[in-house]
Structure formats: structure tokens, C-alpha cells
Amino acid sequence: MKIEVDYKRCEGHGLCEDQAPDVFELDDEGDLIYQFEGQDVPAEHQTAAARGAAACPVAALRVVQ
Amino acid sequence: MTPVPADGHVVIVGGSIAAATAARSLRNRGHAGRVTLISSEDHPPYARPPLSKAVLTGTDVPESAYLPELEGVELLLGVPAVGLDPAARTVALADGREVGYDGLVIATGARARTLPGGGDRVYTLRDLGDAQELGQLMRQGARLLVVGGGPLGMEVASVGRELGTEVTLVSDTPPMEALLGAHLGGLLVEAATAAGVEIVRQPVSEMQQDQAGRPVAVLADGRRVDGDVAFVAIGCQPNVEWLAGSGLAAGPRGLEVDEYLRVAPGIVAAGDVVAFPAESGCRRTPYWQSAFDQAVTAVEVLLGSGDAPHLPRPYFWTEQFGHHVKLVGSVVGDDAPEELPAAAGTVMRWRGSNGAPVGAAGIDCPLSITKLRKLLASA
Ligand SMILES: Cc1cc2nc3c(=O)[nH]c(=O)nc-3n(C[C@H](O)[C@H](O)[C@H](O)COP(=O)(O)OP(=O)(O)OC[C@H]3O[C@@H](n4cnc5c(N)ncnc54)[C@H](O)[C@@H]3O)c2cc1C
Ligand code: SF4
């Protein structure tokens, strides 16, 4: 499982971080840091990552298999 | 409540964030039985917040608002539920089918409240179709009459000015004050006025149509305000009509639940349809974060995998007139909030009567929801 982040869409709400703090983090500038950029999400983080992606109110996070 | 058996069939009625989150949570918690989602909309679940923002301006195509695809969920789209029999555990659909369930999640949300009269150029905004239609008219330069000074009315007014259309906004109360208080609400009103929105503070007593077919708002003081199109944003009302005759406590104020989001044996509810117990009786909290959180808890309760009541964690945001406001908790009436140092933008914090922080807002400031919440814990 991979997650594609549309950084242009992201508005920095942090609802993803709220659901999955080990996967998504917002830095002090409000920029999203996605821990597994360009890699497969490790198995132990997949459920949380999917939950975080689904919480985004602007649909900036896509889950791709 | 007896938990739904591991191989039981869970039916979710609704097609938006509460319904989609419930479906996903069932799978995340390892529920092995069938999951069926029944929605009256033709689109798969999508996010509504972009509808009054990037989808309305035309920057984003409708499909960009779709939520991540649901796996292992049967979608019955374009077919409303019309009845519920809690004793027989069946949901009746508009096409005559009956669907049996072991567990049911009610997530039918809400629809826009309307004003009678005004002719056929009076619009509301709730779904993708509405956003496309209204957006097109606004991009063609139609003069806009907005009724309602809540977030939706103000966001659409803002998009109107961005697109260069003339906007008059009529509101009986000071715009944004109910949610953001006099101080912060006042800042947004100033921004709206500076952007060229004419704000008229009057109740609308009636909507009429002039001879050219244009909608006209007749105000309580007798004045008349017209537009090429009118946009009415005076709140939303819960979709509970399909529950008539089911014996559930559903009415114009919503579907009453207990603090575990339980409605009846085998039935839970989440989202805009829910009236959740509060100090002042059951109240709806029709916001994204609330719908999401409630759906997660409701599924835990339905499966018997969690025993904690739903704890509301209010989060609200709006984008209008060049400002981006995020609020956790709630504001306190007319009180001027304290301003906290911020690297960019402004951070405000409100304290309750006992001095404890109850609300924090970031205005054009990059603090995430997690960091704003910390401001409520510290201090
Ligand atoms: C334009 C717009 C902008 C918004 N912006 C924000 C924002 O910036 N921040 C924020 O916090 N909130 C915002 N909201 C509110 C937020 O979108 C809602 O709180 C959220 O959508 C509630 O989700 P829900 O799933 O409970 O209900 P809804 O989104 O109302 O969805 C209910 C679903 O159930 C379906 N349904 C209804 N009746 C039946 C039936 N009988 N049978 C089958 N299906 C049925 C409907 O078709 C719909 O798909 C906005 C809302 C709108 C309309
Ligand atoms: S929830 Fe969406 S908008 Fe918010 S920080 Fe995460 S990706 Fe960005």
C-alpha cells in the first residue's frame, strides 16, 4: 500500500495527523510531512495510514495499492 | 447492546463522511461479515467542504472531492432508504427491495434548509450537483443575493467576490458571530466588507420574484434586495423522514442517541443526523470532524469492541475573504480572546468562567489541530 499526497491540495488541518501521528505530521510551518513518501507503507502502519487518509476533509490523500 | 456477531451483516444508510468512515472502521476492526452501504446519491462518498470552495470556483473537478475508495463494501448507490422496521431488522428501499441487517448504522446526514418563494433562481448548496450548477452561474457573472451569515453563506459570498460578481449578503444576526464570537466574527465581517460585499443586517420576512423572474428578499423593515440568483444558506435539517413509523426518537431536531451513539438494539447513528446529549438537551453538531469521530465510536459500540462513550472534540474551520480560520473547542460569547505569540498569523484563546481555556483559534496561522488542542490543555 502506498499513499499519494497532493501537497498542493493540503490545507494543513492535521486531521490525518490526529488519526495517524506516526505516519503524518505537520511541521511548524504547517507543511505536511509524510513519513513514507515514495515507499510502501510498512504493514504495522497501514491501518492507521488508511484511517488518516480517509479523515482528510479536502481529499488530499489517496490510497493506492 | 448485544454486539453484532463477527459474521453478521452490517447495513449503513447514508453516503457521505459518516457512512464511509463507518464502513472503513468496520473493515479496520476486522469485521468479517458483509457490509452494505445504501446511499441516495449517485456519486460514491465524497467530501463536502470543497463544494463551497475549490469545486465552486471551478478550480477542482467534482471527482477530486471523492473520498478514498471503500474496499470490501457493497455500495447501493442512487437508492434512498424509505423505511425501517427495527423489530424485523429490515430496511426498505425506494425501489421496493428490503435489506435485512444484524447491525445498522444510521448516517443519513442533513439537507439544506430552504425558504419558500422567490422562484426558480433560488439555490442551496449541499451536493456536487448544487456546486456545479451554482458555480457555473456565478462564473457567468450572475449578481448574487446571499441569505444567511453562517459559514456557508460567507464562503459562497467570498467565492462570488473572487469571481468578480456583485454580492449582497442579508443576515439577521452578525455574520459568523454564532460560531466564532463577536471579536473573531467581526474581523471576518470587516474582511467581507473590504472585499466589496454589501452586508445588510435584517431578517428576511419573505422571498418574492420580480417581473423579470429575479429573486427578491423582502426584509423585515420593508426594504427589498434582489439578485440575478439567490443563494440561501440558513442551516441544515436532519434527514429523518424515512424513520417515520420506526418508533425511533427522530424529529426536526435530529435523531436522538445516547452518549454511546446507540439508538435501539443493533442500531447506532453518526454524523449530521445525530442529536447528541449535551447540557441543554440533545443537539446536532453538523461538522466534518464530529461526523468522522462519531462514526468511529458508533462502529466500536456496534461491534462491542470499545466501551468508551463518544467524547466530542469540536473542530471547525472556514476559508473566506483571504482568511483561513481554524477553531478547536468553542468561543466564549462577546469576550475578547487573549492573543498568543505566533510565528505567522494570529492565535487567539478563550477562557471559560472558571479561567480554564475552552477554545483556541488560528487565523492564517499554520498550527495544526493537534497543536491548537495543546493550547487548550496547557495554561
Ligand atoms: C458546501 C458545504 C461545505 C461545508 N464545509 C465545511 C467545513 O468547512 N468544515 C466543516 O467542519 N464542515 C463543513 N461542512 C459540513 C460537513 O460537510 C458535514 O458535517 C458532513 O458532510 C456530515 O456528514 P454526514 O455523513 O453526517 O452527512 P451528509 O454529508 O449530510 O450525508 C448524508 C448522506 O446520506 C444520504 N442519505 C440521506 N437520506 C438518505 C436515505 N433516506 N437513504 C439513503 N441515503 C440517504 C445523502 O444522500 C448523503 O449522501 C460543509 C457542508 C457543506 C454542504
Ligand atoms: S488532513 Fe488533509 S488537509 Fe489536513 S493536513 Fe492532512 S492532508 Fe493536509
Coordinates of C-alpha atoms and ligand atoms in Angstrom, one line a residue:
Chain A
M1 CA 0.0 0.0 0.0
K2 CA 1.2 3.5 -0.9
I3 CA -0.3 6.9 -0.2
E4 CA -0.1 9.7 -2.7
V5 CA -0.1 13.1 -1.1
D6 CA -1.3 16.1 -3.2
Y7 CA 0.7 18.7 -1.4
K8 CA -1.0 21.5 -3.3
R9 CA -4.4 20.5 -2.0
C10 CA -3.3 20.0 1.6
E11 CA -4.6 22.8 3.8
G12 CA -2.8 21.7 7.0
H13 CA -5.8 20.9 9.1
G14 CA -3.9 17.9 10.5
L15 CA -6.9 15.6 10.7
C16 CA -4.6 13.0 9.2
E17 CA -2.0 13.6 11.9
D18 CA -4.8 13.3 14.5
Q19 CA -5.7 9.8 13.3
A20 CA -2.2 8.6 12.5
P21 CA 0.6 10.6 14.2
D22 CA 3.3 8.1 13.3
V23 CA 2.5 8.5 9.6
F24 CA 1.6 12.1 9.1
E25 CA 3.0 15.1 10.9
L26 CA 2.6 18.9 10.4
D27 CA 5.7 20.9 10.9
D28 CA 5.7 24.4 12.5
E29 CA 5.1 26.0 9.1
G30 CA 2.0 23.8 8.7
D31 CA 3.6 21.7 6.0
L32 CA 2.7 18.1 5.9
I33 CA 5.5 15.6 6.4
Y34 CA 4.5 12.2 5.2
Q35 CA 6.8 9.6 6.7
F36 CA 6.6 7.1 3.9
E37 CA 6.9 9.3 0.8
G38 CA 7.7 7.2 -2.3
Q39 CA 7.7 3.9 -0.4
D40 CA 5.3 1.2 0.6
V41 CA 3.6 1.9 4.0
P42 CA 5.0 -0.7 6.4
A43 CA 2.4 -3.3 7.4
E44 CA 2.1 -2.2 11.0
H45 CA 1.2 1.4 9.9
Q46 CA -1.2 0.5 7.1
T47 CA -4.4 0.7 9.1
A48 CA -3.6 4.0 10.7
A49 CA -2.4 5.4 7.4
A50 CA -5.6 4.4 5.7
R51 CA -7.6 6.0 8.6
G52 CA -5.6 9.2 8.3
A53 CA -6.1 9.3 4.5
A54 CA -9.8 8.9 4.9
A55 CA -10.1 11.7 7.5
C56 CA -8.8 14.4 5.2
P57 CA -11.6 16.9 4.5
V58 CA -10.1 18.1 1.2
A59 CA -9.4 14.6 -0.2
A60 CA -5.6 15.4 -0.5
L61 CA -4.5 11.9 0.4
R62 CA -5.1 8.9 -2.0
V63 CA -4.5 5.3 -1.1
V64 CA -3.0 3.3 -3.9
Q65 CA -2.4 -0.4 -3.8
Chain B
M1 CA -26.3 -3.7 23.5
T2 CA -25.5 -7.2 22.2
P3 CA -22.6 -6.9 19.8
V4 CA -23.1 -7.8 16.1
P5 CA -21.8 -11.3 15.5
A6 CA -18.4 -11.5 13.7
D7 CA -20.1 -12.8 10.5
G8 CA -23.1 -10.5 10.8
H9 CA -24.4 -8.3 8.1
V10 CA -23.9 -4.6 8.8
V11 CA -26.0 -2.1 6.8
I12 CA -25.1 1.6 6.7
V13 CA -27.7 4.0 5.5
G14 CA -26.1 7.2 4.1
G15 CA -23.4 8.1 1.6
S16 CA -21.1 10.7 3.0
I17 CA -18.2 11.0 5.5
A18 CA -20.1 9.4 8.4
A19 CA -21.2 6.4 6.3
A20 CA -17.9 6.0 4.6
T21 CA -16.0 6.2 7.9
A22 CA -18.3 3.6 9.5
A23 CA -17.7 1.3 6.6
R24 CA -14.0 1.7 6.7
S25 CA -13.9 1.3 10.5
L26 CA -15.8 -2.0 10.3
R27 CA -13.1 -3.4 8.0
N28 CA -10.3 -1.8 10.0
R29 CA -11.6 -3.6 13.1
G30 CA -11.6 -6.9 11.3
H31 CA -15.4 -7.3 10.9
A32 CA -15.7 -10.4 8.7
G33 CA -19.4 -10.2 7.7
R34 CA -21.0 -8.4 4.8
V35 CA -21.1 -4.6 4.8
T36 CA -23.6 -2.8 2.7
L37 CA -23.7 1.0 2.2
I38 CA -27.0 2.4 0.9
S39 CA -27.0 6.0 -0.4
S40 CA -29.5 8.1 -2.2
E41 CA -26.7 9.8 -4.1
D42 CA -25.4 8.6 -7.5
H43 CA -21.8 9.5 -6.6
P44 CA -19.6 7.4 -4.3
P45 CA -18.9 9.1 -0.9
Y46 CA -17.2 12.5 -1.4
A47 CA -16.1 15.4 0.8
R48 CA -18.5 18.4 1.1
P49 CA -16.1 21.1 2.4
P50 CA -14.5 21.7 -1.1
L51 CA -18.0 22.3 -2.5
S52 CA -18.2 25.8 -1.2
K53 CA -14.5 26.3 -2.0
A54 CA -12.4 24.9 -4.9
V55 CA -15.3 23.0 -6.6
L56 CA -17.4 26.1 -6.6
T57 CA -14.7 28.3 -8.2
G58 CA -14.2 25.6 -10.8
T59 CA -10.6 25.1 -9.9
D60 CA -11.3 21.5 -9.0
V61 CA -13.3 18.9 -10.9
P62 CA -16.0 17.1 -8.9
E63 CA -14.2 13.8 -8.8
S64 CA -11.3 15.4 -6.9
A65 CA -13.6 15.5 -3.9
Y66 CA -14.2 11.7 -3.8
L67 CA -13.1 10.1 -0.6
P68 CA -10.7 7.1 -0.8
E69 CA -12.3 4.1 -2.3
L70 CA -14.0 1.6 0.1
E71 CA -12.8 -1.9 -0.1
G72 CA -15.0 -4.9 0.7
V73 CA -18.1 -2.9 0.9
E74 CA -21.2 -3.3 -1.3
L75 CA -22.4 0.0 -2.5
L76 CA -26.0 0.5 -3.3
L77 CA -26.0 4.0 -4.9
G78 CA -28.8 6.1 -6.1
V79 CA -31.4 4.4 -4.0
P80 CA -32.9 6.0 -0.9
A81 CA -34.0 4.1 2.2
V82 CA -37.7 4.8 2.8
G83 CA -38.5 2.8 5.9
L84 CA -37.1 0.9 8.9
D85 CA -38.5 -1.9 10.9
P86 CA -36.3 -2.3 14.0
A87 CA -38.2 -5.4 15.2
A88 CA -37.8 -7.4 11.9
R89 CA -34.4 -5.7 11.4
T90 CA -35.1 -4.7 7.8
V91 CA -34.5 -1.5 5.8
A92 CA -37.0 -0.8 3.0
L93 CA -35.6 0.8 -0.2
A94 CA -37.4 3.1 -2.6
D95 CA -37.1 0.5 -5.4
G96 CA -39.2 -2.0 -3.3
R97 CA -36.3 -4.1 -2.1
E98 CA -35.9 -5.0 1.6
V99 CA -32.5 -5.4 3.1
G100 CA -32.1 -7.3 6.4
Y101 CA -29.3 -6.5 8.9
D102 CA -27.7 -7.7 12.0
G103 CA -26.3 -4.3 12.8
L104 CA -27.4 -0.9 11.4
V105 CA -25.6 2.5 11.2
I106 CA -27.8 5.4 10.5
A107 CA -25.8 8.2 8.8
T108 CA -28.4 10.0 6.6
G109 CA -27.0 13.4 7.5
A110 CA -28.8 16.6 6.7
R111 CA -30.0 18.7 3.8
A112 CA -30.1 22.4 3.3
R113 CA -33.0 24.3 4.9
T114 CA -35.0 26.3 2.3
L115 CA -37.1 29.4 2.2
P116 CA -40.4 29.2 0.3
G117 CA -40.9 31.6 -2.6
G118 CA -38.5 33.5 -4.8
G119 CA -39.0 31.5 -8.0
D120 CA -36.6 29.0 -9.6
R121 CA -33.4 31.0 -9.3
V122 CA -33.1 30.4 -5.6
Y123 CA -30.3 27.9 -4.8
T124 CA -29.0 26.0 -1.9
L125 CA -25.7 24.1 -1.7
R126 CA -25.4 20.6 -0.3
D127 CA -24.2 18.2 -3.0
L128 CA -21.9 18.1 -6.0
G129 CA -24.8 18.9 -8.5
D130 CA -25.6 22.0 -6.5
A131 CA -22.0 23.1 -6.5
Q132 CA -21.6 22.7 -10.3
E133 CA -24.9 24.5 -11.0
L134 CA -24.3 27.4 -8.7
G135 CA -20.7 27.7 -9.6
Q136 CA -21.5 27.9 -13.3
L137 CA -24.0 30.7 -12.7
M138 CA -21.5 32.6 -10.5
R139 CA -18.8 32.2 -13.1
Q140 CA -21.1 33.7 -15.7
G141 CA -21.3 36.8 -13.5
A142 CA -24.7 36.5 -12.1
R143 CA -25.3 39.1 -9.3
L144 CA -25.6 37.2 -6.1
L145 CA -28.0 37.7 -3.2
V146 CA -26.9 35.6 -0.3
V147 CA -29.3 34.9 2.6
G148 CA -27.6 33.8 5.8
G149 CA -24.4 34.9 7.6
G150 CA -23.1 31.5 8.7
P151 CA -20.0 29.8 7.2
L152 CA -21.7 28.6 4.1
G153 CA -23.2 32.0 3.2
M154 CA -20.0 33.8 3.9
E155 CA -17.8 31.3 2.0
V156 CA -20.1 31.5 -1.1
A157 CA -20.1 35.3 -0.8
S158 CA -16.3 35.2 -0.8
V159 CA -16.1 33.0 -3.9
G160 CA -18.6 35.4 -5.6
R161 CA -16.2 38.3 -5.0
E162 CA -13.2 36.3 -6.1
L163 CA -15.1 35.6 -9.3
G164 CA -15.9 39.3 -9.7
T165 CA -19.6 39.1 -9.2
E166 CA -21.6 41.6 -7.1
V167 CA -22.7 40.2 -3.8
T168 CA -25.2 41.4 -1.2
L169 CA -25.5 39.3 1.9
V170 CA -28.5 39.5 4.2
S171 CA -28.3 38.2 7.7
D172 CA -30.5 38.7 10.8
T173 CA -27.5 38.2 13.1
P174 CA -23.9 39.5 12.8
P175 CA -22.3 37.1 10.3
M176 CA -20.1 34.3 11.8
E177 CA -20.8 35.5 15.3
A178 CA -22.7 32.4 16.4
L179 CA -19.6 30.2 15.7
L180 CA -16.7 32.5 16.2
G181 CA -17.9 35.1 18.6
A182 CA -18.2 38.9 18.3
H183 CA -14.4 39.5 18.1
L184 CA -13.3 37.0 15.5
G185 CA -16.6 37.1 13.6
G186 CA -16.2 40.9 13.5
L187 CA -12.8 40.5 11.8
L188 CA -14.3 38.4 9.0
V189 CA -17.1 40.9 8.6
E190 CA -14.5 43.6 8.1
A191 CA -12.7 41.5 5.5
A192 CA -16.0 40.8 3.7
T193 CA -16.8 44.5 3.6
A194 CA -13.4 45.3 2.4
A195 CA -13.8 42.7 -0.3
G196 CA -16.8 44.6 -1.5
V197 CA -19.7 42.5 -0.1
E198 CA -22.7 44.6 0.9
I199 CA -23.9 43.3 4.2
V200 CA -27.5 44.0 5.2
R201 CA -28.4 43.2 8.8
Q202 CA -32.1 42.4 8.7
P203 CA -34.3 39.3 8.9
V204 CA -35.8 38.2 5.6
S205 CA -39.6 38.1 6.0
E206 CA -40.4 36.7 2.6
M207 CA -38.8 35.7 -0.7
Q208 CA -40.6 37.0 -3.8
Q209 CA -39.9 37.1 -7.5
D210 CA -39.9 40.3 -9.6
Q211 CA -41.4 40.7 -13.1
A212 CA -38.1 39.7 -14.7
G213 CA -38.2 36.5 -12.7
R214 CA -35.4 37.6 -10.4
P215 CA -35.5 36.6 -6.8
V216 CA -36.1 39.4 -4.2
A217 CA -35.7 39.2 -0.5
V218 CA -38.3 41.3 1.3
L219 CA -36.8 42.4 4.6
A220 CA -38.5 42.9 8.0
D221 CA -38.1 46.7 7.6
G222 CA -39.8 46.6 4.2
R223 CA -36.7 47.0 2.1
R224 CA -36.3 44.8 -1.0
V225 CA -33.0 43.3 -2.1
D226 CA -32.7 41.5 -5.3
G227 CA -30.1 39.5 -7.3
D228 CA -29.9 37.6 -10.5
V229 CA -29.7 34.5 -8.4
A230 CA -30.3 34.0 -4.7
F231 CA -28.3 31.6 -2.5
V232 CA -30.0 30.6 0.7
A233 CA -27.8 29.2 3.5
I234 CA -29.8 29.3 6.7
G235 CA -28.7 26.0 8.1
C236 CA -29.4 22.3 7.6
Q237 CA -32.1 20.0 8.7
P238 CA -31.7 16.3 9.5
N239 CA -32.8 13.6 7.1
V240 CA -35.1 11.6 9.4
E241 CA -38.3 11.4 7.4
W242 CA -37.5 7.8 6.3
L243 CA -37.6 6.8 10.0
A244 CA -41.2 7.8 10.5
G245 CA -43.1 4.8 11.9
S246 CA -40.0 3.1 13.1
G247 CA -40.6 4.1 16.7
L248 CA -37.1 5.8 17.0
A249 CA -36.8 9.2 18.6
A250 CA -36.3 11.2 15.4
G251 CA -37.7 14.6 14.7
P252 CA -36.9 18.0 13.3
R253 CA -34.1 18.4 15.9
G254 CA -32.4 15.1 14.8
L255 CA -32.2 11.5 15.8
E256 CA -31.6 11.2 19.5
V257 CA -28.8 8.9 20.6
D258 CA -27.3 8.2 24.0
E259 CA -23.7 9.0 24.8
Y260 CA -22.6 5.8 23.1
L261 CA -24.4 6.8 19.9
R262 CA -26.9 4.0 20.5
V263 CA -30.4 4.3 19.1
A264 CA -32.0 0.9 19.7
P265 CA -30.8 -2.7 19.9
G266 CA -28.4 -3.3 17.0
I267 CA -28.7 0.3 15.8
V268 CA -26.2 3.2 16.2
A269 CA -26.0 6.5 14.4
A270 CA -23.4 9.1 13.4
G271 CA -23.0 12.5 11.7
D272 CA -25.2 15.4 10.9
V273 CA -28.4 13.4 11.6
V274 CA -27.5 12.8 15.2
A275 CA -28.7 14.8 18.1
F276 CA -26.1 14.1 20.8
P277 CA -26.8 14.6 24.6
A278 CA -25.5 18.0 25.8
E279 CA -26.2 20.0 28.9
S280 CA -29.0 21.8 27.2
G281 CA -30.7 18.6 25.8
C282 CA -29.8 16.8 22.6
R283 CA -28.0 18.9 20.0
R284 CA -26.7 18.4 16.5
T285 CA -23.1 19.2 15.7
P286 CA -23.1 19.3 11.9
Y287 CA -19.4 19.4 11.2
W288 CA -16.9 17.2 9.5
Q289 CA -14.8 16.2 12.5
S290 CA -17.8 15.4 14.5
A291 CA -19.3 13.1 11.8
F292 CA -15.9 11.4 11.5
D293 CA -15.3 10.8 15.2
Q294 CA -18.9 9.7 15.8
A295 CA -18.7 7.1 13.0
V296 CA -15.6 5.6 14.6
T297 CA -17.1 5.4 18.0
A298 CA -20.5 4.1 16.7
V299 CA -18.8 1.2 15.0
E300 CA -16.8 0.3 18.1
V301 CA -20.1 0.2 20.1
L302 CA -21.9 -1.8 17.4
L303 CA -19.1 -4.4 17.4
G304 CA -18.7 -4.4 21.1
S305 CA -15.0 -3.6 20.7
G306 CA -15.0 -0.3 22.6
D307 CA -16.6 0.7 25.8
A308 CA -15.9 4.4 25.9
P309 CA -18.6 7.0 25.3
H310 CA -18.3 9.4 22.4
L311 CA -16.3 12.4 23.6
P312 CA -17.0 15.4 21.4
R313 CA -13.8 17.2 20.2
P314 CA -15.1 20.2 18.3
Y315 CA -13.1 21.4 15.4
F316 CA -14.3 23.8 12.8
W317 CA -12.6 25.7 10.0
T318 CA -13.6 28.2 7.3
E319 CA -11.9 29.9 4.4
Q320 CA -13.2 33.2 3.4
F321 CA -12.1 36.6 2.1
G322 CA -8.4 35.6 2.1
H323 CA -8.5 34.3 5.6
H324 CA -8.2 30.7 6.9
V325 CA -9.6 30.2 10.4
K326 CA -9.4 27.0 12.4
L327 CA -11.1 26.7 15.8
V328 CA -10.8 23.9 18.4
G329 CA -13.2 23.9 21.3
S330 CA -15.6 26.9 21.4
V331 CA -15.5 30.6 21.8
V332 CA -17.0 32.5 24.7
G333 CA -19.7 35.0 23.7
D334 CA -18.5 38.6 23.5
D335 CA -15.3 38.2 25.4
A336 CA -12.2 39.5 23.8
P337 CA -9.9 36.5 23.5
E338 CA -6.2 36.6 24.5
E339 CA -3.8 36.8 21.7
L340 CA -0.8 34.4 21.9
P341 CA 2.5 34.8 20.1
A342 CA 2.5 33.1 16.7
A343 CA 5.2 32.7 14.1
A344 CA 2.7 33.6 11.4
G345 CA -0.8 34.9 11.5
T346 CA -2.7 35.2 14.8
V347 CA -3.6 32.7 17.6
M348 CA -6.4 33.5 19.9
R349 CA -7.6 31.7 23.0
W350 CA -10.8 32.0 25.0
R351 CA -11.2 31.1 28.7
G352 CA -14.4 29.9 30.4
S353 CA -15.8 31.4 33.6
N354 CA -13.5 29.3 35.7
G355 CA -10.5 30.6 33.9
A356 CA -9.7 27.3 32.0
P357 CA -9.1 27.6 28.3
V358 CA -12.1 26.4 26.3
G359 CA -11.3 27.5 22.7
A360 CA -8.3 28.3 20.6
A361 CA -8.3 29.6 17.0
G362 CA -5.5 30.0 14.4
I363 CA -6.1 32.7 11.9
D364 CA -3.9 32.5 8.8
C365 CA -1.6 30.5 11.0
P366 CA -0.1 27.1 10.2
L367 CA -0.8 25.5 13.6
S368 CA -2.4 22.1 13.1
I369 CA -5.4 20.8 15.0
T370 CA -3.1 18.8 17.3
K371 CA -1.1 21.8 18.2
L372 CA -4.2 24.0 18.7
R373 CA -5.6 21.4 21.1
K374 CA -2.4 21.6 23.1
L375 CA -3.2 25.2 23.8
L376 CA -6.4 24.1 25.5
A377 CA -4.6 21.6 27.7
S378 CA -1.8 23.9 28.8
A379 CA -2.2 27.2 30.5
Ligands
LIG1 C1 -20.9 23.1 1.0 C2 -20.6 22.6 2.4 C3 -19.4 23.0 3.0 C4 -19.0 22.5 4.2 N1 -17.8 22.9 4.8 C5 -17.5 22.5 6.0 C6 -16.3 22.9 6.6 O1 -15.5 23.7 6.0 N2 -16.0 22.4 7.8 C7 -16.8 21.5 8.5 O2 -16.4 21.1 9.6 N3 -17.9 21.1 7.9 C8 -18.3 21.6 6.7 N4 -19.5 21.2 6.2 C9 -20.3 20.2 6.9 C10 -19.9 18.8 6.7 O3 -19.7 18.5 5.3 C11 -20.9 17.8 7.3 O4 -20.8 17.9 8.6 C12 -20.7 16.4 6.8 O5 -20.8 16.2 5.5 C13 -21.7 15.5 7.6 O6 -21.5 14.2 7.1 P1 -22.7 13.1 7.2 O7 -22.1 11.8 6.6 O8 -23.2 13.0 8.6 O9 -23.9 13.6 6.4 P2 -24.1 14.2 5.0 O10 -22.9 14.8 4.4 O11 -25.3 15.1 5.1 O12 -24.5 13.0 4.1 C14 -25.7 12.2 4.2 C15 -25.7 11.2 3.2 O13 -26.8 10.3 3.3 C16 -27.6 10.2 2.1 N5 -29.0 10.0 2.5 C17 -29.8 10.9 3.1 N6 -31.1 10.3 3.3 C18 -30.9 9.0 2.8 C19 -31.9 7.9 2.7 N7 -33.1 8.0 3.2 N8 -31.4 6.8 2.2 C20 -30.1 6.7 1.7 N9 -29.2 7.7 1.8 C21 -29.6 8.8 2.3 C22 -27.3 11.5 1.4 O14 -27.6 11.4 0.1 C23 -25.9 11.7 1.8 O15 -25.0 11.0 0.9 C24 -19.9 21.6 4.9 C25 -21.1 21.2 4.3 C26 -21.4 21.7 3.1 C27 -22.8 21.3 2.5
SF4_2 S1 -6.0 16.1 6.7 FE1 -5.7 16.6 4.6 S2 -5.6 18.8 4.6 FE2 -5.3 18.2 6.7 S3 -3.1 18.1 6.9 FE3 -3.8 16.0 6.4 S4 -3.6 16.0 4.2 FE4 -3.5 18.1 4.8

